[in-house]
Coordinates of C-alpha atoms in Angstrom, one line a residue:
G30 CA 126.0 104.9 107.0
P31 CA 123.8 106.2 104.2
E32 CA 120.4 104.7 105.1
A33 CA 117.6 106.4 103.0
V34 CA 117.1 108.3 99.8
A35 CA 114.4 110.6 98.5
F36 CA 113.9 112.8 95.4
D37 CA 112.2 116.3 95.6
G38 CA 111.9 116.9 91.8
T39 CA 115.3 118.6 91.6
N40 CA 117.5 117.1 94.2
V41 CA 118.3 113.7 95.6
W42 CA 118.5 113.6 99.4
V43 CA 120.5 111.1 101.4
A44 CA 120.1 110.4 105.1
T45 CA 123.4 109.4 106.7
Q46 CA 122.5 107.8 110.0
F47 CA 126.0 107.8 111.7
N48 CA 126.7 111.5 111.3
N49 CA 123.2 112.7 112.0
S50 CA 122.8 114.5 108.7
I51 CA 121.1 114.7 105.3
T52 CA 122.9 115.6 102.1
R53 CA 121.4 117.4 99.1
I54 CA 122.7 116.3 95.7
R55 CA 121.6 118.1 92.5
A56 CA 120.2 115.4 90.3
S57 CA 121.2 117.1 87.0
D58 CA 124.9 117.0 87.6
S59 CA 125.4 115.0 90.8
V60 CA 127.0 118.0 92.7
V61 CA 126.6 118.0 96.4
T62 CA 124.9 121.3 97.3
G63 CA 124.7 121.0 101.1
T64 CA 124.8 118.8 104.1
F65 CA 122.5 119.6 107.0
V66 CA 122.4 118.3 110.6
V67 CA 119.1 116.8 111.7
G68 CA 118.2 114.5 114.6
N69 CA 120.0 111.4 116.0
R70 CA 120.2 108.5 113.5
P71 CA 118.2 109.7 110.5
V72 CA 116.9 106.5 108.9
A73 CA 114.0 107.4 106.6
L74 CA 113.2 110.3 104.2
L75 CA 110.0 111.4 102.6
Y76 CA 109.3 114.3 100.2
A77 CA 105.7 115.4 100.4
G78 CA 103.7 118.6 100.0
G79 CA 106.8 120.6 99.1
S80 CA 108.8 119.6 102.2
L81 CA 111.3 116.9 103.1
Y82 CA 110.6 114.9 106.3
V83 CA 113.3 112.9 108.2
A84 CA 112.7 110.2 110.7
N85 CA 115.3 110.3 113.5
L86 CA 115.4 106.9 115.0
L87 CA 117.2 107.7 118.3
S88 CA 115.7 111.2 118.8
N89 CA 112.1 110.0 118.5
T90 CA 111.4 112.9 116.2
V91 CA 110.6 113.8 112.6
T92 CA 112.4 116.8 111.2
K93 CA 110.7 118.9 108.5
V94 CA 113.2 120.5 106.1
T95 CA 112.7 123.2 103.5
P96 CA 114.4 121.6 100.4
S97 CA 115.5 124.9 98.7
T98 CA 117.5 126.0 101.7
G99 CA 118.0 123.0 103.9
A100 CA 116.6 124.9 106.8
I101 CA 114.8 123.1 109.5
A102 CA 111.2 124.1 109.4
G103 CA 110.2 122.0 112.5
T104 CA 111.0 119.1 114.7
F105 CA 108.1 116.9 115.8
N106 CA 108.0 114.4 118.6
V107 CA 106.6 111.0 117.7
G108 CA 106.8 107.5 119.2
D109 CA 109.8 105.4 120.2
G110 CA 112.1 104.6 117.3
P111 CA 110.6 106.2 114.2
G112 CA 111.8 104.6 111.1
G113 CA 109.2 104.5 108.3
L114 CA 107.3 107.4 106.7
A115 CA 104.3 107.6 104.4
F116 CA 102.0 110.4 103.2
D117 CA 98.3 109.9 102.6
G118 CA 97.8 113.1 100.5
T119 CA 97.0 115.2 103.6
N120 CA 98.9 113.8 106.6
L121 CA 102.2 112.1 107.5
W122 CA 102.4 108.6 109.0
V123 CA 105.4 107.4 111.1
A124 CA 106.2 103.8 112.0
N125 CA 107.5 103.7 115.6
R126 CA 109.4 100.5 115.7
H127 CA 110.2 100.3 119.4
N128 CA 106.7 100.8 120.8
N129 CA 104.7 99.0 118.1
T130 CA 102.7 102.0 117.0
V131 CA 102.2 104.4 114.1
T132 CA 101.8 108.2 114.6
K133 CA 99.6 110.3 112.4
L134 CA 101.0 113.9 112.0
S135 CA 99.7 117.0 110.2
T136 CA 102.3 118.5 107.9
K137 CA 102.7 121.2 110.5
G138 CA 103.6 118.7 113.2
A139 CA 100.4 118.3 115.2
T140 CA 99.9 114.8 116.5
L141 CA 96.6 113.6 115.2
G142 CA 96.7 110.1 116.7
T143 CA 98.9 107.2 117.7
F144 CA 97.7 103.7 116.7
A145 CA 98.8 100.2 117.8
V146 CA 99.9 97.8 115.1
G147 CA 102.0 94.6 115.1
K148 CA 105.5 94.1 116.5
R149 CA 108.3 96.3 115.2
P150 CA 106.6 98.3 112.5
I151 CA 109.1 99.4 109.9
G152 CA 107.7 99.9 106.4
L153 CA 104.8 102.1 105.6
A154 CA 102.9 102.7 102.3
F155 CA 99.7 104.5 101.3
A156 CA 97.6 102.5 98.8
A157 CA 93.8 102.0 98.2
N158 CA 93.0 104.9 100.6
S159 CA 94.7 103.0 103.4
I160 CA 98.0 103.0 105.4
W161 CA 99.8 99.6 105.1
V162 CA 102.3 98.8 107.9
A163 CA 105.0 96.1 107.6
N164 CA 105.3 94.5 111.1
N165 CA 108.8 93.1 111.1
K166 CA 108.6 90.9 114.2
S167 CA 104.9 89.8 113.7
N168 CA 105.4 88.6 110.1
T169 CA 102.2 90.6 109.3
V170 CA 101.0 93.6 107.5
T171 CA 98.4 95.8 109.2
R172 CA 96.0 97.9 107.1
L173 CA 94.7 101.1 108.7
S174 CA 92.1 103.5 107.5
T175 CA 93.2 107.1 107.3
A176 CA 91.4 107.7 110.6
G177 CA 93.6 105.0 112.2
A178 CA 91.1 102.1 112.5
V179 CA 92.5 98.6 111.8
L180 CA 90.9 97.3 108.6
G181 CA 92.8 94.0 108.7
T182 CA 96.0 92.2 109.6
Y183 CA 97.5 89.8 107.0
A184 CA 100.2 87.1 107.3
V185 CA 103.2 87.6 105.0
G186 CA 106.6 86.1 105.0
D187 CA 109.3 86.1 107.7
G188 CA 110.5 89.6 108.7
P189 CA 108.5 92.0 106.5
F190 CA 110.5 95.1 106.0
G191 CA 109.9 97.2 102.8
I192 CA 106.4 97.9 101.5
T193 CA 104.9 99.8 98.5
G194 CA 101.6 100.1 96.7
E195 CA 101.1 100.2 93.0
G196 CA 97.3 100.8 92.7
Q197 CA 95.9 97.3 92.5
N198 CA 98.4 95.6 94.9
V199 CA 100.7 96.0 97.9
W200 CA 104.1 94.5 97.7
V201 CA 106.1 93.4 100.8
T202 CA 109.7 92.4 101.1
N203 CA 110.3 89.6 103.7
Y204 CA 113.9 90.1 104.9
F205 CA 114.4 86.8 106.7
G206 CA 112.1 84.8 104.4
Q207 CA 114.1 86.0 101.3
S208 CA 110.8 86.5 99.5
V209 CA 108.3 89.1 98.4
T210 CA 104.6 88.9 99.2
K211 CA 101.9 90.4 96.9
L212 CA 98.6 91.5 98.5
R213 CA 95.5 92.8 96.8
A214 CA 95.1 96.4 97.8
S215 CA 91.3 96.1 97.9
D216 CA 91.2 93.5 100.6
G217 CA 94.7 92.4 101.6
L218 CA 94.3 88.8 100.2

């Protein structure tokens, strides 16, 4: 069950949800250089600020890993069913799919806030100085300020799942709608 992948500048990391581990693969020659146990059902990875972060869906935690050693540098409690991760340049954001919230964490694991969004938030992205949340069961995207205030909620296709920003726009995959929605990052339209 490989679920997520991230790159740290040297290594590719793969989260394997059914054996509760992450695997480090050296990108230059594809050699596996370690497998490390994390929380229960790792489903998302994010490399930010020199650390690797793992969202553990059934542990309701995020694990911070030191990439050079694979050592766990911290395990942080978040909401119910963490699955999406984003970095705003200073703090981490975690989509909690089972309680319809996102959690803002410092890189040291302090909870800085928990904010209500749409139903079953899954995907997260940072674009235009905002956090964008794909709400899978609401068929919407919520835009939050980095302080957690709702700046807007926008209708997209059926079952939004993946989301990314590219400067001028935010792109959303609509799983059940078999489509992609493009929103202007400046205003969500």
